[in-house]
């Protein structure tokens, strides 16, 4: 009877370790999927902002005659003329910044940590053939799997932080662009209504 209880305890301990491994693995997989989804969301958001700015630019180009007429009318008002020129310059600069930071967000990012992972293969195909890779996968222990997943989660989180920072700059530049455009439109309306 005592032998059965010892066998049951061993089996229970093995089951417990397997449950812990499964729980940890599930958590890490879910976290990787969540953060990857956030990264895709950031890229989508920035792409929409860049497309919207493209529409704003085409509308501005279509109104170039009104903008030029406003520029010429504003010459009669010294400070208004300078203010109008500064606004047009700020509009141009922030437009460039939206595309610059937007492209910085969308481009691929890396996180270099000192961990050799089997998740992504860096070596060339000839240097690291499939058979060697397959054997390395088979040799992985549960601890190796958890360590690899944790390293990948760390990398994905770092990439998310990088993209979030550039996306924040993109949104800020886009907001300034819209505010400046609104002021330019108000000036155009004010001077062209007279």
mmCIF file with all atom_site columns, C-alpha atoms in Angstrom:
data_model
loop_
_atom_site.group_PDB
_atom_site.id
_atom_site.type_symbol
_atom_site.label_atom_id
_atom_site.label_alt_id
_atom_site.label_comp_id
_atom_site.label_asym_id
_atom_site.label_entity_id
_atom_site.label_seq_id
_atom_site.pdbx_PDB_ins_code
_atom_site.Cartn_x
_atom_site.Cartn_y
_atom_site.Cartn_z
_atom_site.occupancy
_atom_site.B_iso_or_equiv
_atom_site.pdbx_formal_charge
_atom_site.auth_seq_id
_atom_site.auth_comp_id
_atom_site.auth_asym_id
_atom_site.auth_atom_id
_atom_site.pdbx_PDB_model_num
ATOM 1   C CA . UNK A 1 1   ? 0.000   0.000  0.000   1.00 0.00 ? 1   UNK A CA 1
ATOM 2   C CA . UNK A 1 2   ? 2.848   2.358  0.843   1.00 0.00 ? 2   UNK A CA 1
ATOM 3   C CA . UNK A 1 3   ? 4.419   1.632  -2.541  1.00 0.00 ? 3   UNK A CA 1
ATOM 4   C CA . UNK A 1 4   ? 1.179   2.659  -4.314  1.00 0.00 ? 4   UNK A CA 1
ATOM 5   C CA . UNK A 1 5   ? 1.077   5.946  -2.415  1.00 0.00 ? 5   UNK A CA 1
ATOM 6   C CA . UNK A 1 6   ? 4.711   6.652  -3.360  1.00 0.00 ? 6   UNK A CA 1
ATOM 7   C CA . UNK A 1 7   ? 3.908   5.846  -7.016  1.00 0.00 ? 7   UNK A CA 1
ATOM 8   C CA . UNK A 1 8   ? 0.864   8.111  -6.787  1.00 0.00 ? 8   UNK A CA 1
ATOM 9   C CA . UNK A 1 9   ? 2.969   10.930 -5.311  1.00 0.00 ? 9   UNK A CA 1
ATOM 10  C CA . UNK A 1 10  ? 5.550   10.577 -8.061  1.00 0.00 ? 10  UNK A CA 1
ATOM 11  C CA . UNK A 1 11  ? 2.859   10.545 -10.686 1.00 0.00 ? 11  UNK A CA 1
ATOM 12  C CA . UNK A 1 12  ? 1.223   13.513 -9.035  1.00 0.00 ? 12  UNK A CA 1
ATOM 13  C CA . UNK A 1 13  ? 4.525   15.387 -8.962  1.00 0.00 ? 13  UNK A CA 1
ATOM 14  C CA . UNK A 1 14  ? 5.078   14.622 -12.656 1.00 0.00 ? 14  UNK A CA 1
ATOM 15  C CA . UNK A 1 15  ? 1.518   15.693 -13.434 1.00 0.00 ? 15  UNK A CA 1
ATOM 16  C CA . UNK A 1 16  ? 2.029   18.867 -11.405 1.00 0.00 ? 16  UNK A CA 1
ATOM 17  C CA . UNK A 1 17  ? 5.242   19.703 -13.308 1.00 0.00 ? 17  UNK A CA 1
ATOM 18  C CA . UNK A 1 18  ? 3.494   19.035 -16.611 1.00 0.00 ? 18  UNK A CA 1
ATOM 19  C CA . UNK A 1 19  ? 0.563   21.253 -15.566 1.00 0.00 ? 19  UNK A CA 1
ATOM 20  C CA . UNK A 1 20  ? 2.964   24.033 -14.569 1.00 0.00 ? 20  UNK A CA 1
ATOM 21  C CA . UNK A 1 21  ? 4.796   23.720 -17.905 1.00 0.00 ? 21  UNK A CA 1
ATOM 22  C CA . UNK A 1 22  ? 1.531   23.809 -19.845 1.00 0.00 ? 22  UNK A CA 1
ATOM 23  C CA . UNK A 1 23  ? 0.276   26.798 -17.851 1.00 0.00 ? 23  UNK A CA 1
ATOM 24  C CA . UNK A 1 24  ? 3.519   28.735 -18.330 1.00 0.00 ? 24  UNK A CA 1
ATOM 25  C CA . UNK A 1 25  ? 3.694   27.839 -22.007 1.00 0.00 ? 25  UNK A CA 1
ATOM 26  C CA . UNK A 1 26  ? 0.077   28.920 -22.553 1.00 0.00 ? 26  UNK A CA 1
ATOM 27  C CA . UNK A 1 27  ? 0.686   32.203 -20.754 1.00 0.00 ? 27  UNK A CA 1
ATOM 28  C CA . UNK A 1 28  ? 3.782   32.985 -22.819 1.00 0.00 ? 28  UNK A CA 1
ATOM 29  C CA . UNK A 1 29  ? 2.075   32.009 -26.103 1.00 0.00 ? 29  UNK A CA 1
ATOM 30  C CA . UNK A 1 30  ? -0.940  34.182 -25.261 1.00 0.00 ? 30  UNK A CA 1
ATOM 31  C CA . UNK A 1 31  ? 1.277   37.102 -24.304 1.00 0.00 ? 31  UNK A CA 1
ATOM 32  C CA . UNK A 1 32  ? 3.296   36.807 -27.527 1.00 0.00 ? 32  UNK A CA 1
ATOM 33  C CA . UNK A 1 33  ? 0.067   36.727 -29.553 1.00 0.00 ? 33  UNK A CA 1
ATOM 34  C CA . UNK A 1 34  ? -1.355  39.739 -27.685 1.00 0.00 ? 34  UNK A CA 1
ATOM 35  C CA . UNK A 1 35  ? 1.736   41.890 -28.098 1.00 0.00 ? 35  UNK A CA 1
ATOM 36  C CA . UNK A 1 36  ? 2.042   40.844 -31.752 1.00 0.00 ? 36  UNK A CA 1
ATOM 37  C CA . UNK A 1 37  ? -1.558  41.965 -32.230 1.00 0.00 ? 37  UNK A CA 1
ATOM 38  C CA . UNK A 1 38  ? -0.756  45.323 -30.630 1.00 0.00 ? 38  UNK A CA 1
ATOM 39  C CA . UNK A 1 39  ? 2.166   45.725 -33.029 1.00 0.00 ? 39  UNK A CA 1
ATOM 40  C CA . UNK A 1 40  ? -0.090  45.031 -36.015 1.00 0.00 ? 40  UNK A CA 1
ATOM 41  C CA . UNK A 1 41  ? -2.603  47.534 -34.619 1.00 0.00 ? 41  UNK A CA 1
ATOM 42  C CA . UNK A 1 42  ? 0.111   50.220 -34.367 1.00 0.00 ? 42  UNK A CA 1
ATOM 43  C CA . UNK A 1 43  ? 1.180   49.588 -37.954 1.00 0.00 ? 43  UNK A CA 1
ATOM 44  C CA . UNK A 1 44  ? -2.435  49.769 -39.137 1.00 0.00 ? 44  UNK A CA 1
ATOM 45  C CA . UNK A 1 45  ? -3.067  52.981 -37.209 1.00 0.00 ? 45  UNK A CA 1
ATOM 46  C CA . UNK A 1 46  ? -0.002  54.675 -38.687 1.00 0.00 ? 46  UNK A CA 1
ATOM 47  C CA . UNK A 1 47  ? -0.885  53.484 -42.191 1.00 0.00 ? 47  UNK A CA 1
ATOM 48  C CA . UNK A 1 48  ? -4.349  55.032 -41.837 1.00 0.00 ? 48  UNK A CA 1
ATOM 49  C CA . UNK A 1 49  ? -2.843  58.323 -40.625 1.00 0.00 ? 49  UNK A CA 1
ATOM 50  C CA . UNK A 1 50  ? -0.445  58.397 -43.578 1.00 0.00 ? 50  UNK A CA 1
ATOM 51  C CA . UNK A 1 51  ? -3.285  57.674 -46.026 1.00 0.00 ? 51  UNK A CA 1
ATOM 52  C CA . UNK A 1 52  ? -5.444  60.392 -44.438 1.00 0.00 ? 52  UNK A CA 1
ATOM 53  C CA . UNK A 1 53  ? -2.582  62.859 -44.743 1.00 0.00 ? 53  UNK A CA 1
ATOM 54  C CA . UNK A 1 54  ? -2.269  61.926 -48.410 1.00 0.00 ? 54  UNK A CA 1
ATOM 55  C CA . UNK A 1 55  ? -5.908  62.956 -48.847 1.00 0.00 ? 55  UNK A CA 1
ATOM 56  C CA . UNK A 1 56  ? -5.242  66.220 -46.985 1.00 0.00 ? 56  UNK A CA 1
ATOM 57  C CA . UNK A 1 57  ? -2.259  66.923 -49.250 1.00 0.00 ? 57  UNK A CA 1
ATOM 58  C CA . UNK A 1 58  ? -4.295  66.304 -52.400 1.00 0.00 ? 58  UNK A CA 1
ATOM 59  C CA . UNK A 1 59  ? -7.024  68.628 -51.080 1.00 0.00 ? 59  UNK A CA 1
ATOM 60  C CA . UNK A 1 60  ? -4.396  71.267 -50.333 1.00 0.00 ? 60  UNK A CA 1
ATOM 61  C CA . UNK A 1 61  ? -2.970  70.931 -53.852 1.00 0.00 ? 61  UNK A CA 1
ATOM 62  C CA . UNK A 1 62  ? -6.474  71.363 -55.285 1.00 0.00 ? 62  UNK A CA 1
ATOM 63  C CA . UNK A 1 63  ? -6.811  74.609 -53.292 1.00 0.00 ? 63  UNK A CA 1
ATOM 64  C CA . UNK A 1 64  ? -3.407  75.972 -54.305 1.00 0.00 ? 64  UNK A CA 1
ATOM 65  C CA . UNK A 1 65  ? -4.926  78.945 -56.187 1.00 0.00 ? 65  UNK A CA 1
ATOM 66  C CA . UNK A 1 66  ? -6.884  80.040 -53.110 1.00 0.00 ? 66  UNK A CA 1
ATOM 67  C CA . UNK A 1 67  ? -3.801  79.591 -50.936 1.00 0.00 ? 67  UNK A CA 1
ATOM 68  C CA . UNK A 1 68  ? -1.693  81.620 -53.379 1.00 0.00 ? 68  UNK A CA 1
ATOM 69  C CA . UNK A 1 69  ? -4.357  84.347 -53.540 1.00 0.00 ? 69  UNK A CA 1
ATOM 70  C CA . UNK A 1 70  ? -4.384  84.450 -49.742 1.00 0.00 ? 70  UNK A CA 1
ATOM 71  C CA . UNK A 1 71  ? -0.589  84.670 -49.735 1.00 0.00 ? 71  UNK A CA 1
ATOM 72  C CA . UNK A 1 72  ? -0.716  87.673 -52.067 1.00 0.00 ? 72  UNK A CA 1
ATOM 73  C CA . UNK A 1 73  ? -3.550  89.371 -50.107 1.00 0.00 ? 73  UNK A CA 1
ATOM 74  C CA . UNK A 1 74  ? -1.738  88.867 -46.835 1.00 0.00 ? 74  UNK A CA 1
ATOM 75  C CA . UNK A 1 75  ? 1.205   90.929 -48.105 1.00 0.00 ? 75  UNK A CA 1
ATOM 76  C CA . UNK A 1 76  ? -0.855  94.040 -47.337 1.00 0.00 ? 76  UNK A CA 1
ATOM 77  C CA . UNK A 1 77  ? -0.883  92.992 -43.679 1.00 0.00 ? 77  UNK A CA 1
ATOM 78  C CA . UNK A 1 78  ? 2.791   92.681 -42.630 1.00 0.00 ? 78  UNK A CA 1
ATOM 79  C CA . UNK A 1 79  ? 2.437   90.469 -39.546 1.00 0.00 ? 79  UNK A CA 1
ATOM 80  C CA . UNK A 1 80  ? -0.356  88.375 -41.038 1.00 0.00 ? 80  UNK A CA 1
ATOM 81  C CA . UNK A 1 81  ? 1.820   87.709 -44.083 1.00 0.00 ? 81  UNK A CA 1
ATOM 82  C CA . UNK A 1 82  ? 4.719   86.523 -41.899 1.00 0.00 ? 82  UNK A CA 1
ATOM 83  C CA . UNK A 1 83  ? 2.323   84.446 -39.768 1.00 0.00 ? 83  UNK A CA 1
ATOM 84  C CA . UNK A 1 84  ? 0.786   82.885 -42.888 1.00 0.00 ? 84  UNK A CA 1
ATOM 85  C CA . UNK A 1 85  ? 4.232   82.011 -44.300 1.00 0.00 ? 85  UNK A CA 1
ATOM 86  C CA . UNK A 1 86  ? 5.301   80.487 -40.968 1.00 0.00 ? 86  UNK A CA 1
ATOM 87  C CA . UNK A 1 87  ? 2.097   78.403 -40.884 1.00 0.00 ? 87  UNK A CA 1
ATOM 88  C CA . UNK A 1 88  ? 2.687   77.105 -44.413 1.00 0.00 ? 88  UNK A CA 1
ATOM 89  C CA . UNK A 1 89  ? 6.269   76.244 -43.452 1.00 0.00 ? 89  UNK A CA 1
ATOM 90  C CA . UNK A 1 90  ? 5.114   74.440 -40.277 1.00 0.00 ? 90  UNK A CA 1
ATOM 91  C CA . UNK A 1 91  ? 2.502   72.567 -42.343 1.00 0.00 ? 91  UNK A CA 1
ATOM 92  C CA . UNK A 1 92  ? 5.212   71.389 -44.768 1.00 0.00 ? 92  UNK A CA 1
ATOM 93  C CA . UNK A 1 93  ? 7.601   70.367 -41.971 1.00 0.00 ? 93  UNK A CA 1
ATOM 94  C CA . UNK A 1 94  ? 4.983   68.463 -39.962 1.00 0.00 ? 94  UNK A CA 1
ATOM 95  C CA . UNK A 1 95  ? 3.775   66.738 -43.126 1.00 0.00 ? 95  UNK A CA 1
ATOM 96  C CA . UNK A 1 96  ? 7.304   65.469 -43.752 1.00 0.00 ? 96  UNK A CA 1
ATOM 97  C CA . UNK A 1 97  ? 7.585   64.442 -40.086 1.00 0.00 ? 97  UNK A CA 1
ATOM 98  C CA . UNK A 1 98  ? 4.333   62.446 -40.252 1.00 0.00 ? 98  UNK A CA 1
ATOM 99  C CA . UNK A 1 99  ? 5.694   60.406 -43.136 1.00 0.00 ? 99  UNK A CA 1
ATOM 100 C CA . UNK A 1 100 ? 9.165   60.127 -41.595 1.00 0.00 ? 100 UNK A CA 1
ATOM 101 C CA . UNK A 1 101 ? 7.913   58.888 -38.206 1.00 0.00 ? 101 UNK A CA 1
ATOM 102 C CA . UNK A 1 102 ? 5.203   56.797 -39.871 1.00 0.00 ? 102 UNK A CA 1
ATOM 103 C CA . UNK A 1 103 ? 7.776   54.964 -41.950 1.00 0.00 ? 103 UNK A CA 1
ATOM 104 C CA . UNK A 1 104 ? 9.981   54.588 -38.861 1.00 0.00 ? 104 UNK A CA 1
ATOM 105 C CA . UNK A 1 105 ? 7.029   52.890 -37.151 1.00 0.00 ? 105 UNK A CA 1
ATOM 106 C CA . UNK A 1 106 ? 6.204   50.566 -40.027 1.00 0.00 ? 106 UNK A CA 1
ATOM 107 C CA . UNK A 1 107 ? 9.769   49.471 -40.826 1.00 0.00 ? 107 UNK A CA 1
ATOM 108 C CA . UNK A 1 108 ? 10.993  46.267 -39.244 1.00 0.00 ? 108 UNK A CA 1
ATOM 109 C CA . UNK A 1 109 ? 12.526  46.512 -35.794 1.00 0.00 ? 109 UNK A CA 1
ATOM 110 C CA . UNK A 1 110 ? 14.917  44.266 -33.899 1.00 0.00 ? 110 UNK A CA 1
ATOM 111 C CA . UNK A 1 111 ? 15.701  43.470 -30.349 1.00 0.00 ? 111 UNK A CA 1
ATOM 112 C CA . UNK A 1 112 ? 19.128  41.981 -29.873 1.00 0.00 ? 112 UNK A CA 1
ATOM 113 C CA . UNK A 1 113 ? 19.512  40.033 -26.686 1.00 0.00 ? 113 UNK A CA 1
ATOM 114 C CA . UNK A 1 114 ? 22.247  37.590 -25.871 1.00 0.00 ? 114 UNK A CA 1
ATOM 115 C CA . UNK A 1 115 ? 20.115  34.459 -26.305 1.00 0.00 ? 115 UNK A CA 1
ATOM 116 C CA . UNK A 1 116 ? 20.360  31.873 -29.067 1.00 0.00 ? 116 UNK A CA 1
ATOM 117 C CA . UNK A 1 117 ? 16.829  31.012 -29.993 1.00 0.00 ? 117 UNK A CA 1
ATOM 118 C CA . UNK A 1 118 ? 15.520  28.338 -32.319 1.00 0.00 ? 118 UNK A CA 1
ATOM 119 C CA . UNK A 1 119 ? 12.503  30.554 -32.985 1.00 0.00 ? 119 UNK A CA 1
ATOM 120 C CA . UNK A 1 120 ? 14.176  32.527 -35.765 1.00 0.00 ? 120 UNK A CA 1
ATOM 121 C CA . UNK A 1 121 ? 17.122  31.159 -37.663 1.00 0.00 ? 121 UNK A CA 1
ATOM 122 C CA . UNK A 1 122 ? 19.785  33.781 -38.283 1.00 0.00 ? 122 UNK A CA 1
ATOM 123 C CA . UNK A 1 123 ? 22.315  31.491 -39.953 1.00 0.00 ? 123 UNK A CA 1
ATOM 124 C CA . UNK A 1 124 ? 22.302  30.788 -43.668 1.00 0.00 ? 124 UNK A CA 1
ATOM 125 C CA . UNK A 1 125 ? 20.706  27.614 -44.929 1.00 0.00 ? 125 UNK A CA 1
ATOM 126 C CA . UNK A 1 126 ? 24.071  26.066 -45.805 1.00 0.00 ? 126 UNK A CA 1
ATOM 127 C CA . UNK A 1 127 ? 25.541  26.871 -42.380 1.00 0.00 ? 127 UNK A CA 1
ATOM 128 C CA . UNK A 1 128 ? 22.561  25.484 -40.478 1.00 0.00 ? 128 UNK A CA 1
ATOM 129 C CA . UNK A 1 129 ? 20.872  22.669 -42.450 1.00 0.00 ? 129 UNK A CA 1
ATOM 130 C CA . UNK A 1 130 ? 17.382  21.433 -41.658 1.00 0.00 ? 130 UNK A CA 1
ATOM 131 C CA . UNK A 1 131 ? 18.549  18.138 -40.141 1.00 0.00 ? 131 UNK A CA 1
ATOM 132 C CA . UNK A 1 132 ? 20.712  19.941 -37.576 1.00 0.00 ? 132 UNK A CA 1
ATOM 133 C CA . UNK A 1 133 ? 17.843  22.303 -36.798 1.00 0.00 ? 133 UNK A CA 1
ATOM 134 C CA . UNK A 1 134 ? 15.407  19.392 -36.394 1.00 0.00 ? 134 UNK A CA 1
ATOM 135 C CA . UNK A 1 135 ? 17.816  17.632 -34.019 1.00 0.00 ? 135 UNK A CA 1
ATOM 136 C CA . UNK A 1 136 ? 18.229  20.828 -31.985 1.00 0.00 ? 136 UNK A CA 1
ATOM 137 C CA . UNK A 1 137 ? 14.445  21.074 -31.666 1.00 0.00 ? 137 UNK A CA 1
ATOM 138 C CA . UNK A 1 138 ? 14.191  17.450 -30.522 1.00 0.00 ? 138 UNK A CA 1
ATOM 139 C CA . UNK A 1 139 ? 16.875  18.036 -27.869 1.00 0.00 ? 139 UNK A CA 1
ATOM 140 C CA . UNK A 1 140 ? 14.952  20.912 -26.295 1.00 0.00 ? 140 UNK A CA 1
ATOM 141 C CA . UNK A 1 141 ? 13.795  20.378 -22.746 1.00 0.00 ? 141 UNK A CA 1
ATOM 142 C CA . UNK A 1 142 ? 10.749  21.977 -21.159 1.00 0.00 ? 142 UNK A CA 1
ATOM 143 C CA . UNK A 1 143 ? 13.045  24.569 -19.602 1.00 0.00 ? 143 UNK A CA 1
ATOM 144 C CA . UNK A 1 144 ? 14.525  25.340 -23.041 1.00 0.00 ? 144 UNK A CA 1
ATOM 145 C CA . UNK A 1 145 ? 11.022  25.828 -24.477 1.00 0.00 ? 145 UNK A CA 1
ATOM 146 C CA . UNK A 1 146 ? 10.018  28.183 -21.656 1.00 0.00 ? 146 UNK A CA 1
ATOM 147 C CA . UNK A 1 147 ? 13.299  30.117 -21.925 1.00 0.00 ? 147 UNK A CA 1
ATOM 148 C CA . UNK A 1 148 ? 12.858  30.481 -25.685 1.00 0.00 ? 148 UNK A CA 1
ATOM 149 C CA . UNK A 1 149 ? 9.259   31.662 -25.328 1.00 0.00 ? 149 UNK A CA 1
ATOM 150 C CA . UNK A 1 150 ? 10.263  34.114 -22.595 1.00 0.00 ? 150 UNK A CA 1
ATOM 151 C CA . UNK A 1 151 ? 13.072  35.493 -24.778 1.00 0.00 ? 151 UNK A CA 1
ATOM 152 C CA . UNK A 1 152 ? 10.684  35.929 -27.703 1.00 0.00 ? 152 UNK A CA 1
ATOM 153 C CA . UNK A 1 153 ? 8.115   37.655 -25.481 1.00 0.00 ? 153 UNK A CA 1
ATOM 154 C CA . UNK A 1 154 ? 10.839  40.008 -24.271 1.00 0.00 ? 154 UNK A CA 1
ATOM 155 C CA . UNK A 1 155 ? 11.848  40.768 -27.874 1.00 0.00 ? 155 UNK A CA 1
ATOM 156 C CA . UNK A 1 156 ? 8.256   41.366 -28.994 1.00 0.00 ? 156 UNK A CA 1
ATOM 157 C CA . UNK A 1 157 ? 7.662   43.697 -26.030 1.00 0.00 ? 157 UNK A CA 1
ATOM 158 C CA . UNK A 1 158 ? 10.801  45.673 -26.870 1.00 0.00 ? 158 UNK A CA 1
ATOM 159 C CA . UNK A 1 159 ? 9.736   45.965 -30.515 1.00 0.00 ? 159 UNK A CA 1
ATOM 160 C CA . UNK A 1 160 ? 6.303   47.141 -29.357 1.00 0.00 ? 160 UNK A CA 1
ATOM 161 C CA . UNK A 1 161 ? 7.918   49.841 -27.182 1.00 0.00 ? 161 UNK A CA 1
ATOM 162 C CA . UNK A 1 162 ? 10.028  51.029 -30.127 1.00 0.00 ? 162 UNK A CA 1
ATOM 163 C CA . UNK A 1 163 ? 7.027   51.180 -32.447 1.00 0.00 ? 163 UNK A CA 1
ATOM 164 C CA . UNK A 1 164 ? 4.813   52.846 -29.825 1.00 0.00 ? 164 UNK A CA 1
ATOM 165 C CA . UNK A 1 165 ? 7.354   55.651 -29.372 1.00 0.00 ? 165 UNK A CA 1
ATOM 166 C CA . UNK A 1 166 ? 7.536   56.427 -33.093 1.00 0.00 ? 166 UNK A CA 1
ATOM 167 C CA . UNK A 1 167 ? 3.771   56.074 -33.459 1.00 0.00 ? 167 UNK A CA 1
ATOM 168 C CA . UNK A 1 168 ? 3.289   58.650 -30.693 1.00 0.00 ? 168 UNK A CA 1
ATOM 169 C CA . UNK A 1 169 ? 5.508   61.071 -32.628 1.00 0.00 ? 169 UNK A CA 1
ATOM 170 C CA . UNK A 1 170 ? 3.537   60.342 -35.814 1.00 0.00 ? 170 UNK A CA 1
ATOM 171 C CA . UNK A 1 171 ? 0.236   61.127 -34.102 1.00 0.00 ? 171 UNK A CA 1
ATOM 172 C CA . UNK A 1 172 ? 1.667   64.303 -32.557 1.00 0.00 ? 172 UNK A CA 1
ATOM 173 C CA . UNK A 1 173 ? 2.983   65.535 -35.937 1.00 0.00 ? 173 UNK A CA 1
ATOM 174 C CA . UNK A 1 174 ? -0.349  64.652 -37.583 1.00 0.00 ? 174 UNK A CA 1
ATOM 175 C CA . UNK A 1 175 ? -2.254  66.580 -34.914 1.00 0.00 ? 175 UNK A CA 1
ATOM 176 C CA . UNK A 1 176 ? -0.056  69.650 -35.394 1.00 0.00 ? 176 UNK A CA 1
ATOM 177 C CA . UNK A 1 177 ? -0.516  69.349 -39.162 1.00 0.00 ? 177 UNK A CA 1
ATOM 178 C CA . UNK A 1 178 ? -4.308  69.364 -38.803 1.00 0.00 ? 178 UNK A CA 1
ATOM 179 C CA . UNK A 1 179 ? -4.290  72.308 -36.381 1.00 0.00 ? 179 UNK A CA 1
ATOM 180 C CA . UNK A 1 180 ? -2.029  74.338 -38.669 1.00 0.00 ? 180 UNK A CA 1
ATOM 181 C CA . UNK A 1 181 ? -4.164  73.426 -41.670 1.00 0.00 ? 181 UNK A CA 1
ATOM 182 C CA . UNK A 1 182 ? -7.279  74.590 -39.817 1.00 0.00 ? 182 UNK A CA 1
ATOM 183 C CA . UNK A 1 183 ? -5.642  77.962 -39.061 1.00 0.00 ? 183 UNK A CA 1
ATOM 184 C CA . UNK A 1 184 ? -4.517  78.302 -42.705 1.00 0.00 ? 184 UNK A CA 1
ATOM 185 C CA . UNK A 1 185 ? -8.077  77.560 -43.878 1.00 0.00 ? 185 UNK A CA 1
ATOM 186 C CA . UNK A 1 186 ? -9.460  80.180 -41.439 1.00 0.00 ? 186 UNK A CA 1
ATOM 187 C CA . UNK A 1 187 ? -7.037  82.791 -42.775 1.00 0.00 ? 187 UNK A CA 1
ATOM 188 C CA . UNK A 1 188 ? -7.920  81.879 -46.368 1.00 0.00 ? 188 UNK A CA 1
ATOM 189 C CA . UNK A 1 189 ? -11.633 82.198 -45.624 1.00 0.00 ? 189 UNK A CA 1
ATOM 190 C CA . UNK A 1 190 ? -11.153 85.469 -43.725 1.00 0.00 ? 190 UNK A CA 1
ATOM 191 C CA . UNK A 1 191 ? -9.110  87.147 -46.476 1.00 0.00 ? 191 UNK A CA 1
ATOM 192 C CA . UNK A 1 192 ? -11.076 85.771 -49.438 1.00 0.00 ? 192 UNK A CA 1
ATOM 193 C CA . UNK A 1 193 ? -14.526 86.647 -48.069 1.00 0.00 ? 193 UNK A CA 1
ATOM 194 C CA . UNK A 1 194 ? -13.827 90.390 -48.102 1.00 0.00 ? 194 UNK A CA 1
#
